[in-house]
Amino acid sequence: MVSTLVEGLKERVLTSISMYQSVCVVLPGTNYQDLIQALFNCMREKHTDQWVYITVTRPFDNFVKMFGDLSRYPNVVFIDCISRSSGIMKRDDQCIYIESPTMLERITMEIKHIFRNASEDMEKFIVLDSLTSLMIYNDPTLVIEFFYQLLNRARSEDIHMLSLVVEEGELDRHINKLIYLNDKIIKVRDTFI
Amino acid sequence: MTFGVCETGIEELDAQMGGGFPVGSTILIVGSSGSGKTTLCMQFLVNGAKKGEKGVFFTITEPLFKLTSNLEKFEFFDRSLVDDGTITIIDLRIIFERLGLDAEKYTVEDTNALLGVIKDIAKELNVKRLVIDSITALCYRLQSKEMIRDFIFKLGTFLAAKECTTFLTSEIPPKTFIFSQYGIEEFIADGIIFLGEVERGGDLIRTLQIVKMRGVDHSRIKYAMSITSRGIELAPLLKTR
Amino acid sequence: MYEWIERDEVDFISTGIDKLDSLLEGGIPKGFFTLILGVPGSGFEILIKQIASNGNTLLFSTCETEEEIMSTMKRFGWNPENLEIVDIASEYAKRTLLVHGKRSSSYQRRIDLDLKELIAECSGGKPIERGEEEDFLNMLSKRFTDSRIPEKTIVHSLDFFLDQYQQSEIIKTLHIMKMSNMKKKGAVFVSLTKGVCGELFERKMESIADCVLELEVIRKGTSFDRYLAVKKMKNYARKIGIARYIIDESGFVLETVERIL
Ligand SMILES: Nc1ncnc2c1ncn2[C@@H]1O[C@H](COP(=O)(O)OP(=O)(O)OP(=O)(O)O)[C@@H](O)[C@H]1O
Ligand SMILES: [Mg+2]
């Protein structure tokens, strides 16, 4: 069963991410599941490209179940920042566990490592899930600095970046500042489509 | 006196140094226990070895078998580099024993004999990279600051002339910002790399900082450092308040 | 148990010297502990080697190195096929040299170092042993309790141990060897130079031993007569006897045999 909402989201994301270097998707929690499905569909469609999915929101294990046949898409690599600190990690070639969501530099190192091993002709994508969660674990100024660095790296190395902000109504003051650093902002509402 | 650079293979570090450490320099690797001194030194040796530069590692604090079994866990390590003699790992304690240096305190004559043997080995193996892990354990046996100074100075000059780049590890107590136990090693070294840690949200983050490097224009920015099976990796440390 | 059955088929173990075997009427009874006493000049070290060169033998050698032993054996034309030598002499020399070396200066020691050998040693990857050096006396008893023993075990000579250890410790070890040998049905020979450690110890040894062979040299005018006496043979009083011997290029040659009883 293909949901029109998921299908629509996928199309929106795919077009904007190929047009812009950095895209931010702001969505309410109720649509989180749909967006993830849409993103997974993007990955399936562009499976010859290199994808890095940074999760600070849900454990990798959760995504494996949602994805279903992840092992058929070896170019999708997860960086899981929360499982290790809660002790629920499961060894997997497609997942790198980081000690804690406070170790932001480790994320940078891992991204660098993954893309270094990616072949030239692959397009590179980073999904950051999510800025909201990063703010929970870290000092806002730290997240801002990290995000700046990541954006700069994305620009200089021609990496497409998609960041998620899961929030209802009023946006956090810091996040509000952050999202405008992106080239494109997509706001998902219940009325969307 | 020295020209080329000696790459460590750790990207950010080399970049900071304009490609690597000045060939022939003596660098003090400072850190508390478990801070990654041994790993950094090994990575430095292995990187050289992969380019055909011979290296020697003198260990005092860790026995050989433990050292090599730790090394095997790193992807950068290649057993054949040891087997074919590109890297030689030497247990200094056996040398102490063979020189009859079983006392805790060495005389000037003992110190000179030891220095002589280390120099002989460096010459015999024709190494371009040398590590003593740790210089603190060695200095502990020397009776005075003059002897320590003399030892490191003479070793440094000899190796510089041979264009051999040297890493000496210096152990310090945790959570301190000093560079050496005896307060003298740091003045003789050409460079100091400090391995420390910062706290962030209750987690400790390893850091690396180039504190001093003679003749090189480097910044003193701190790096976040990680030790994984890939060895040591760096990324600029995000400012923490 | 296995060894009992296997070895019970024959009662004696050959000394390797025919005439001596016949003097002993077949050889050394299995499980026997034999003491070989000799005065200097009696050639008892040759007798030891002749016994060692025959059959399945383990020889603990304290006064001659393996090399010296093998070269002597070669000179006599003996070809030991199943001889294992525990070369305590070499090991001891190495240790004393080391201790002695400690007295020389670190400067001298550095000069004496063989660099290539040193590098090989220091990079050997072996954990260095700072522990106790193996105790020689312990080595004897360990060999006896740990594993199967060969047909013949020879300790040549006790003199060395007397220099290093307390008599009581030595006797304790010899007891262990004796008991274990009795069970395992081998033949143990230990040698002792007569007169070096006092009569009391010799007496004690003679009482521990199941068999005592003594080599004597008696001066007769300008020549020497050599005698081999079977001084004690537990449970075989008949075998007590004495024989004159000479040593020629083939080793021990026993001449006249006299029975005492
Ligand atoms: N394969 C590995 N993966 C992840 N971490 C590792 C690995 N190997 C070592 N480490 C980490 O590196 C640390 C040890 O580093 P290293 O031995 O280089 O420290 P050191 O400064 O030499 O310590 P010491 O003063 O005790 O000799 C350990 O605490 C361990 O946490
Ligand atoms: Mg160490």
XYZ file of C-alpha atoms and ligand atoms in Angstrom:
727
model
C 0.000 0.000 0.000
C 1.524 3.250 -1.059
C 0.375 6.201 0.938
C -0.062 9.318 -1.115
C 1.345 11.334 1.723
C 4.572 9.310 1.785
C 4.790 9.373 -1.993
C 4.284 13.127 -2.038
C 6.879 13.683 0.649
C 9.376 11.550 -1.213
C 8.945 13.587 -4.395
C 9.292 16.872 -2.502
C 12.417 15.728 -0.730
C 14.025 14.280 -3.832
C 13.505 17.361 -5.933
C 14.694 19.808 -3.312
C 17.685 17.790 -2.296
C 18.901 17.551 -5.852
C 18.400 21.278 -6.332
C 19.882 22.493 -3.067
C 22.976 21.635 -1.080
C 21.255 21.754 2.250
C 17.626 21.194 2.984
C 15.874 21.358 6.312
C 12.605 19.539 6.890
C 10.533 20.873 9.757
C 7.704 18.580 10.739
C 5.353 17.753 13.581
C 5.931 14.544 15.459
C 2.832 12.964 13.988
C 4.368 13.012 10.528
C 7.757 11.712 11.593
C 6.959 8.140 10.589
C 5.762 9.236 7.150
C 8.847 11.281 6.500
C 11.114 8.386 7.436
C 9.252 6.120 5.023
C 9.586 8.783 2.368
C 13.304 9.093 3.055
C 13.787 5.348 2.889
C 12.069 5.383 -0.458
C 14.495 8.059 -1.607
C 17.382 5.856 -0.542
C 15.975 2.881 -2.383
C 15.506 4.931 -5.486
C 18.995 6.413 -5.350
C 20.622 3.258 -4.087
C 23.777 3.698 -6.123
C 24.595 6.822 -4.128
C 26.218 7.022 -0.720
C 23.854 7.766 2.168
C 24.764 8.477 5.747
C 21.896 8.574 8.204
C 22.755 10.128 11.549
C 20.280 9.197 14.215
C 20.000 10.889 17.554
C 16.297 10.160 17.726
C 15.705 6.437 17.464
C 17.972 3.450 17.797
C 19.312 1.864 14.643
C 17.484 -1.338 15.478
C 14.229 0.508 15.046
C 15.203 1.728 11.599
C 16.252 -1.721 10.460
C 12.786 -2.965 11.203
C 11.194 -0.022 9.430
C 13.452 -0.350 6.423
C 12.864 -4.071 6.117
C 15.555 -5.095 3.681
C 18.376 -2.754 4.621
C 21.092 -5.274 3.889
C 20.158 -5.069 0.213
C 21.219 -1.422 0.259
C 24.865 -1.478 1.310
C 25.341 2.178 0.441
C 23.166 3.222 3.331
C 25.148 3.610 6.538
C 23.716 4.642 9.880
C 25.534 6.550 12.590
C 23.700 5.772 15.786
C 24.462 8.173 18.639
C 22.055 6.901 21.241
C 22.099 3.117 21.376
C 25.556 2.784 22.802
C 24.939 4.975 25.808
C 21.766 3.063 26.539
C 23.461 -0.263 25.957
C 21.218 -1.626 23.242
C 23.601 -1.964 20.356
C 23.527 -4.816 17.915
C 26.542 -5.383 15.692
C 25.897 -4.505 12.086
C 28.139 -3.620 9.184
C 25.784 -0.854 8.219
C 25.801 0.895 11.533
C 28.449 2.801 13.423
C 27.743 3.370 17.066
C 28.993 6.494 18.753
C 29.542 6.529 22.476
C 27.216 9.392 23.168
C 25.302 12.154 21.355
C 27.676 14.603 23.014
C 30.584 13.320 20.990
C 29.775 15.439 18.014
C 33.311 15.386 16.675
C 33.100 11.631 16.409
C 30.213 12.085 13.994
C 32.432 14.310 11.890
C 35.205 11.712 11.892
C 32.885 8.910 10.897
C 31.310 10.897 8.090
C 34.738 11.700 6.793
C 35.704 8.061 6.917
C 32.603 6.854 5.107
C 32.834 9.374 2.297
C 36.536 8.803 1.872
C 35.770 5.209 1.017
C 32.889 6.110 -1.307
C 33.665 6.015 -4.979
C 34.015 9.211 -7.000
C 30.936 8.834 -9.125
C 28.548 8.431 -6.206
C 26.463 11.310 -5.037
C 26.764 11.874 -1.309
C 23.898 12.425 1.094
C 23.725 13.060 4.807
C 20.508 12.831 6.765
C 20.670 14.406 10.204
C 17.862 13.126 12.429
C 17.507 15.485 14.120
C 18.587 18.950 15.124
C 15.901 18.856 17.765
C 17.357 15.783 19.413
C 20.892 17.141 19.268
C 19.686 20.165 21.185
C 18.410 17.916 23.955
C 21.792 16.403 24.628
C 24.048 19.354 23.932
C 24.597 22.952 24.663
C 22.877 24.965 21.885
C 26.060 26.840 20.974
C 27.793 23.527 20.506
C 25.103 22.275 18.168
C 25.242 25.482 16.207
C 28.995 25.220 15.828
C 28.715 21.581 14.846
C 26.038 22.331 12.309
C 28.101 25.146 10.827
C 31.053 22.817 10.451
C 28.935 20.139 8.903
C 27.389 22.581 6.446
C 30.775 23.906 5.468
C 32.076 20.433 4.909
C 28.988 19.631 2.850
C 29.543 22.664 0.699
C 33.213 22.079 0.143
C 32.870 18.396 -0.594
C 29.657 18.569 -2.550
C 27.627 16.585 -0.087
C 23.844 16.974 0.038
C 22.536 17.443 3.483
C 19.074 16.948 4.830
C 18.362 17.914 8.415
C 15.229 17.195 10.326
C 13.549 19.348 12.906
C 10.686 17.634 14.688
C 8.683 20.232 16.467
C 5.144 21.410 16.917
C 4.168 25.051 16.870
C 6.741 27.461 18.256
C 10.258 26.573 17.259
C 13.086 26.576 19.756
C 14.880 29.906 19.554
C 18.189 28.333 18.604
C 16.714 25.987 16.082
C 14.889 28.817 14.506
C 18.244 30.457 13.931
C 19.769 27.232 12.635
C 17.206 26.339 10.043
C 17.852 29.548 8.153
C 21.404 28.436 7.496
C 19.995 25.907 5.061
C 19.466 26.634 1.409
C 15.914 25.364 1.531
C 13.344 24.759 4.221
C 10.417 22.409 3.810
C 7.685 22.688 6.361
C 5.467 19.679 6.679
C 1.988 20.263 8.044
C -1.009 18.040 8.464
C -2.569 19.945 5.659
C 0.443 19.252 3.471
C -0.504 18.059 -0.044
C 69.521 21.869 9.831
C 66.427 19.842 9.057
C 64.443 20.103 5.920
C 61.798 17.577 4.991
C 58.826 16.680 7.071
C 57.949 13.475 8.789
C 54.298 12.555 8.297
C 52.430 10.909 11.116
C 49.619 9.814 8.848
C 47.156 11.588 11.109
C 45.750 14.078 8.649
C 44.855 17.034 10.834
C 48.066 16.807 12.771
C 50.200 16.753 9.651
C 48.189 19.593 8.151
C 48.753 21.712 11.251
C 52.464 21.084 11.023
C 52.682 21.974 7.381
C 52.888 18.376 6.247
C 54.430 16.703 9.244
C 56.985 17.095 11.984
C 60.368 18.506 11.042
C 62.635 15.582 10.224
C 65.022 14.907 13.073
C 62.984 16.633 15.749
C 62.302 15.236 19.188
C 58.675 15.366 20.258
C 57.323 14.784 23.700
C 53.956 13.022 23.737
C 52.407 14.002 27.027
C 49.392 12.394 28.626
C 48.050 10.553 31.607
C 47.522 6.818 31.683
C 45.284 5.566 28.896
C 45.361 8.855 27.032
C 46.643 7.250 23.835
C 50.388 7.941 23.943
C 51.411 4.455 22.934
C 48.829 4.316 20.179
C 49.922 7.642 18.718
C 53.549 6.552 18.703
C 52.713 3.277 17.042
C 50.696 4.984 14.361
C 53.618 7.309 13.730
C 55.976 4.339 13.336
C 53.642 2.305 11.173
C 52.932 5.215 8.870
C 56.639 5.659 8.302
C 57.164 1.955 7.830
C 54.525 1.832 5.131
C 56.627 4.308 3.221
C 59.723 2.227 3.794
C 61.147 4.237 6.686
C 62.524 1.951 9.318
C 61.495 2.475 12.896
C 62.279 1.251 16.367
C 60.050 1.234 19.417
C 61.664 0.962 22.839
C 59.165 -0.111 25.434
C 59.689 0.056 29.162
C 56.240 0.134 30.636
C 54.533 -2.582 28.658
C 55.852 -6.035 27.911
C 56.317 -6.891 24.236
C 53.632 -9.494 23.936
C 51.033 -7.168 25.391
C 52.123 -4.377 23.131
C 51.909 -6.468 19.995
C 48.631 -8.056 20.927
C 47.148 -4.576 21.427
C 48.591 -3.498 18.122
C 47.006 -6.389 16.267
C 43.628 -4.892 17.052
C 44.321 -1.811 14.969
C 43.600 -1.768 11.261
C 46.611 0.401 10.538
C 48.932 -2.245 11.863
C 50.458 -4.792 9.586
C 52.238 -7.713 11.194
C 54.566 -8.108 8.248
C 56.181 -4.747 9.009
C 57.495 -6.276 12.203
C 58.295 -9.606 10.620
C 60.381 -8.063 7.852
C 62.212 -5.819 10.295
C 60.863 -2.486 9.082
C 59.636 -1.985 12.604
C 61.587 -3.366 15.523
C 60.038 -3.397 18.947
C 62.575 -3.650 21.717
C 62.060 -4.389 25.349
C 64.384 -1.928 27.049
C 64.227 -3.910 30.253
C 66.231 -6.653 28.642
C 68.856 -4.090 27.769
C 68.872 -2.848 31.348
C 69.435 -6.398 32.417
C 72.170 -7.072 29.919
C 73.965 -3.954 31.040
C 73.674 -5.123 34.621
C 71.514 -2.124 35.421
C 69.323 -3.668 38.012
C 69.547 -0.873 40.492
C 66.823 1.716 40.643
C 69.311 4.527 40.290
C 71.823 4.773 37.515
C 75.235 6.278 37.727
C 76.557 8.574 35.037
C 78.465 5.650 33.627
C 75.319 3.504 33.515
C 73.428 6.267 31.785
C 76.100 6.678 29.182
C 76.210 2.947 28.553
C 72.454 2.892 28.079
C 72.511 5.891 25.800
C 75.288 4.218 23.878
C 73.279 1.060 23.336
C 70.215 2.993 22.171
C 72.371 4.946 19.750
C 74.067 1.771 18.545
C 70.728 0.138 17.876
C 69.390 3.187 16.030
C 72.515 3.191 13.905
C 72.551 -0.548 13.337
C 68.916 -0.606 12.243
C 69.297 2.655 10.361
C 65.995 3.964 11.630
C 64.264 7.151 10.593
C 61.733 7.017 13.388
C 62.335 6.201 17.014
C 60.045 5.941 20.023
C 60.820 5.574 23.707
C 57.730 4.621 25.692
C 58.070 6.060 28.234
C 60.836 8.543 28.851
C 59.325 9.088 32.293
C 60.071 5.519 33.334
C 63.597 5.985 32.090
C 64.117 9.360 33.727
C 62.943 7.845 36.955
C 66.195 5.920 37.056
C 68.397 8.905 36.437
C 69.514 10.603 39.549
C 69.406 14.267 38.734
C 67.888 16.811 36.406
C 71.292 17.268 34.830
C 71.432 13.610 33.938
C 67.951 13.691 32.465
C 68.777 16.794 30.495
C 72.010 15.323 29.322
C 70.426 12.063 28.289
C 67.608 13.541 26.231
C 69.828 16.229 24.788
C 72.537 13.833 23.649
C 70.024 11.377 22.277
C 68.202 14.174 20.471
C 71.314 15.604 18.854
C 72.528 12.218 17.747
C 69.186 11.307 16.203
C 68.747 14.721 14.609
C 72.065 14.262 12.879
C 70.855 10.924 11.633
C 67.632 12.571 10.440
C 65.659 10.339 12.710
C 62.452 11.787 14.136
C 61.833 10.851 17.737
C 58.727 10.515 19.893
C 59.202 10.268 23.636
C 56.178 9.609 25.782
C 55.755 11.470 29.025
C 53.400 10.227 31.693
C 51.666 12.748 33.884
C 49.043 12.401 36.605
C 45.437 12.626 35.403
C 43.735 15.991 35.095
C 46.915 17.985 35.270
C 48.322 20.326 32.712
C 52.008 19.803 33.096
C 54.199 18.368 30.408
C 56.537 16.148 32.293
C 57.134 14.502 35.586
C 60.583 15.972 36.085
C 59.884 19.359 34.570
C 62.925 19.135 32.384
C 62.039 16.856 29.497
C 59.793 19.497 27.955
C 62.533 22.058 27.624
C 64.804 19.818 25.673
C 62.138 18.534 23.319
C 61.528 20.397 20.080
C 57.830 19.791 20.267
C 55.109 18.895 22.700
C 51.850 17.147 21.928
C 49.444 17.129 24.811
C 46.837 14.412 25.113
C 44.131 15.409 27.520
C 40.409 15.307 27.945
C 37.501 17.657 28.374
C 34.193 17.019 29.970
C 31.014 17.561 28.046
C 27.604 16.681 29.327
C 29.130 14.225 31.749
C 31.162 12.510 29.029
C 34.898 12.737 28.715
C 36.226 13.618 25.321
C 39.813 12.887 24.419
C 41.743 15.850 23.154
C 45.016 16.499 21.399
C 46.834 19.774 21.269
C 50.095 20.873 19.747
C 51.515 22.882 22.585
C 54.859 23.696 21.116
C 56.756 22.965 17.939
C 60.004 24.694 17.323
C 60.343 26.245 13.919
C 56.789 25.556 12.866
C 53.967 28.024 12.683
C 51.143 26.075 14.183
C 47.988 27.071 15.954
C 47.321 25.850 19.437
C 43.801 24.717 18.681
C 42.552 21.661 20.426
C 41.385 18.618 18.589
C 38.885 16.082 19.689
C 40.612 12.747 19.414
C 39.160 9.319 19.074
C 40.787 5.940 19.409
C 39.006 3.243 17.475
C 40.159 0.213 15.573
C 41.243 2.687 12.884
C 43.637 4.160 15.408
C 43.772 7.821 16.291
C 41.569 10.283 14.440
C 41.117 13.980 15.000
C 38.462 16.590 14.424
C 38.546 20.206 15.581
C 37.168 20.370 19.074
C 33.872 22.208 19.313
C 34.037 24.941 21.899
C 32.779 23.866 25.204
C 31.921 26.358 27.828
C 50.021 -49.849 35.845
C 50.880 -50.149 32.232
C 54.570 -49.882 32.886
C 54.493 -52.544 35.499
C 53.217 -55.107 33.109
C 55.440 -54.087 30.271
C 58.593 -54.175 32.309
C 57.800 -57.182 34.400
C 58.551 -59.401 31.436
C 62.268 -59.040 32.194
C 63.681 -58.674 35.658
C 66.902 -56.850 34.963
C 68.131 -53.815 33.187
C 71.438 -54.200 31.440
C 74.250 -51.905 32.480
C 75.515 -52.086 28.949
C 78.714 -53.789 30.039
C 78.441 -57.554 29.512
C 80.898 -58.602 32.172
C 79.349 -56.263 34.676
C 75.949 -57.680 33.848
C 77.253 -61.141 34.481
C 78.926 -60.027 37.676
C 75.476 -58.794 38.627
C 74.013 -62.009 37.236
C 71.788 -60.384 34.699
C 72.050 -56.668 35.343
C 70.458 -54.240 37.718
C 67.132 -55.430 39.122
C 64.304 -53.252 37.991
C 63.300 -50.455 40.325
C 66.761 -50.376 41.900
C 68.532 -47.305 43.057
C 72.267 -47.692 42.518
C 75.018 -45.645 44.076
C 78.306 -45.558 42.221
C 81.159 -44.562 44.474
C 84.520 -43.884 43.016
C 87.838 -42.442 43.964
C 89.447 -39.926 41.638
C 91.416 -41.767 39.005
C 89.196 -44.801 39.068
C 87.629 -43.803 35.807
C 84.144 -43.882 37.206
C 83.129 -41.043 34.913
C 83.903 -43.400 32.057
C 81.811 -46.116 33.616
C 78.925 -43.648 33.897
C 79.171 -42.758 30.241
C 79.386 -46.360 29.213
C 76.210 -47.126 31.126
C 74.590 -44.034 29.675
C 75.418 -44.918 26.096
C 73.264 -47.979 26.255
C 69.518 -48.282 26.163
C 67.000 -45.608 26.894
C 68.777 -43.166 29.188
C 68.370 -39.792 30.819
C 71.600 -38.300 32.098
C 71.783 -35.307 34.413
C 75.284 -34.074 33.938
C 76.690 -31.575 36.383
C 80.400 -31.711 35.740
C 80.647 -32.201 32.008
C 78.822 -30.432 29.244
C 76.838 -32.328 26.670
C 79.541 -31.581 24.163
C 82.280 -33.057 26.310
C 80.210 -36.145 26.999
C 79.435 -36.742 23.365
C 83.037 -36.320 22.327
C 84.242 -38.813 24.945
C 81.601 -41.287 23.882
C 82.646 -40.873 20.284
C 86.250 -41.563 21.187
C 85.224 -44.883 22.722
C 83.071 -45.664 19.739
C 79.826 -45.579 21.698
C 76.805 -44.488 19.829
C 73.997 -43.664 22.195
C 70.742 -43.710 20.312
C 68.334 -43.024 23.080
C 70.250 -40.736 25.368
C 68.889 -37.484 26.661
C 71.319 -35.257 28.483
C 70.200 -32.556 30.903
C 73.196 -30.308 30.703
C 73.325 -28.767 34.156
C 77.019 -28.030 33.734
C 76.427 -25.562 30.899
C 73.439 -23.994 32.567
C 75.367 -23.535 35.761
C 78.304 -22.022 33.956
C 75.976 -19.580 32.242
C 74.445 -18.535 35.520
C 77.692 -18.048 37.338
C 79.025 -16.117 34.386
C 75.988 -13.888 34.589
C 76.462 -13.285 38.263
C 80.114 -12.734 37.712
C 79.314 -10.377 34.865
C 77.270 -8.225 37.172
C 80.443 -7.302 38.852
C 81.833 -5.831 35.669
C 80.916 -2.271 34.784
C 78.037 -1.240 32.581
C 80.654 0.369 30.364
C 82.444 -2.934 29.897
C 79.206 -4.783 29.399
C 78.136 -2.427 26.669
C 81.375 -3.048 24.846
C 80.891 -6.786 25.197
C 77.383 -6.740 23.767
C 76.757 -8.341 20.433
C 74.376 -5.824 18.912
C 72.646 -8.116 16.443
C 72.109 -10.752 19.054
C 70.885 -8.132 21.508
C 68.345 -6.770 19.043
C 67.124 -10.273 18.305
C 66.787 -11.009 21.981
C 65.051 -7.785 22.894
C 62.535 -8.012 20.086
C 61.856 -11.693 20.632
C 58.318 -11.109 21.802
C 58.785 -13.436 24.699
C 57.593 -12.150 28.017
C 60.664 -11.645 30.108
C 60.970 -13.910 33.043
C 62.138 -12.198 36.109
C 61.033 -15.090 38.232
C 63.082 -17.574 40.117
C 65.707 -19.485 38.268
C 64.966 -23.158 38.050
C 66.298 -24.930 41.030
C 68.515 -27.822 39.937
C 67.487 -30.109 42.725
C 63.876 -29.411 41.978
C 64.561 -30.298 38.397
C 65.545 -33.815 39.418
C 62.490 -34.563 41.470
C 60.214 -32.895 38.946
C 61.462 -35.110 36.154
C 60.621 -38.064 38.283
C 57.173 -37.115 39.383
C 55.948 -35.398 36.250
C 56.538 -37.840 33.499
C 57.367 -41.358 32.541
C 60.924 -42.151 33.259
C 63.311 -43.822 30.868
C 64.848 -47.204 31.508
C 67.916 -45.673 33.087
C 68.336 -42.370 34.830
C 71.799 -41.231 35.833
C 72.828 -38.355 38.038
C 76.468 -37.579 37.615
C 77.400 -36.426 40.111
C 76.064 -35.766 43.570
C 79.226 -33.806 44.325
C 77.751 -30.831 42.512
C 74.560 -30.880 44.549
C 76.517 -31.206 47.764
C 78.216 -27.952 46.899
C 74.924 -26.192 46.356
C 72.396 -27.643 48.745
C 71.930 -28.896 52.252
C 72.518 -32.620 52.638
C 69.052 -33.081 54.064
C 67.496 -31.492 50.983
C 69.503 -33.744 48.724
C 68.529 -36.844 50.607
C 64.891 -35.833 50.443
C 65.103 -35.479 46.686
C 66.903 -38.777 46.307
C 64.164 -40.424 48.318
C 61.556 -39.059 45.969
C 63.550 -40.384 43.029
C 63.981 -43.729 44.672
C 60.319 -44.194 45.500
C 59.156 -43.076 42.134
C 61.709 -45.275 40.393
C 60.650 -48.241 42.412
C 57.119 -47.819 41.159
C 58.091 -47.108 37.607
C 60.605 -49.966 37.498
C 63.524 -48.150 35.995
C 67.127 -48.070 37.111
C 68.564 -45.004 38.775
C 72.299 -44.459 39.099
C 73.830 -41.682 41.110
C 77.528 -41.121 41.363
C 79.511 -39.760 44.248
C 83.216 -39.172 44.585
C 84.505 -41.046 47.541
C 85.871 -38.975 50.354
C 84.688 -35.539 49.291
C 81.768 -35.129 51.623
C 82.477 -37.084 54.710
C 81.819 -40.647 55.680
C 78.508 -40.002 57.324
C 76.889 -38.895 54.135
C 78.408 -41.822 52.255
C 76.977 -44.170 54.858
C 73.585 -42.595 54.532
C 73.746 -42.888 50.786
C 74.797 -46.501 51.004
C 71.823 -47.232 53.176
C 69.421 -45.491 50.822
C 70.806 -47.284 47.797
C 69.596 -50.730 46.789
C 72.875 -51.403 45.095
C 76.283 -49.938 45.722
C 79.103 -50.186 43.220
C 82.438 -48.961 44.371
C 85.498 -48.308 42.264
C 88.842 -48.491 43.955
C 92.401 -47.938 42.889
C 95.167 -49.690 44.771
C 98.758 -48.874 44.154
C 101.029 -51.858 43.804
C 104.599 -50.801 43.480
C 104.772 -48.876 40.252
C 101.396 -49.900 38.936
C 97.761 -49.466 39.878
C 95.221 -52.172 40.322
C 91.634 -51.136 39.786
C 88.742 -52.937 41.383
C 85.020 -52.734 40.960
C 83.168 -54.000 43.986
C 79.499 -54.794 44.213
C 79.264 -53.730 47.835
C 75.579 -54.028 48.299
C 72.782 -55.735 46.469
C 69.524 -55.649 48.291
C 67.865 -59.051 48.473
C 70.572 -60.653 46.342
C 73.367 -61.226 48.827
C 74.792 -63.812 46.475
C 75.728 -61.168 43.982
C 78.192 -59.393 46.207
C 81.547 -59.636 44.540
C 84.572 -57.859 43.262
C 86.302 -57.701 39.896
C 89.550 -56.261 38.682
C 89.199 -54.041 35.703
C 91.178 -52.103 33.209
C 90.026 -49.377 30.881
C 91.023 -49.836 27.280
C 89.943 -48.186 24.063
C 86.610 -49.945 24.237
C 85.865 -48.911 27.790
C 85.589 -50.977 30.940
C 86.998 -54.484 30.787
C 86.338 -56.638 33.821
C 88.887 -59.362 34.412
C 88.852 -61.712 37.368
C 85.621 -61.990 39.225
C 85.561 -63.100 42.787
C 82.451 -63.918 44.736
C 82.557 -63.074 48.350
C 79.791 -65.405 49.434
N 41.113 -0.992 19.344
C 40.709 -0.016 20.150
N 39.506 0.520 20.023
C 39.105 1.499 20.827
N 39.833 2.008 21.803
C 41.043 1.515 21.985
C 41.548 0.477 21.183
N 42.776 0.205 21.602
C 43.027 1.012 22.628
N 41.977 1.808 22.868
C 41.883 2.844 23.901
O 43.117 3.467 23.992
C 43.527 3.554 25.335
C 44.955 3.138 25.529
O 45.742 3.887 24.720
P 47.304 3.803 24.935
O 47.738 2.463 25.373
O 47.889 4.344 23.696
O 47.449 4.812 26.147
P 48.759 5.259 26.889
O 48.690 6.722 27.010
O 49.942 4.669 26.239
O 48.496 4.627 28.290
P 49.569 4.152 29.380
O 50.049 5.376 30.054
O 48.720 3.308 30.271
O 50.618 3.404 28.662
C 42.741 2.590 26.111
O 42.321 3.224 27.271
C 41.602 2.232 25.245
O 40.456 2.830 25.730
Mg 51.349 3.312 26.919
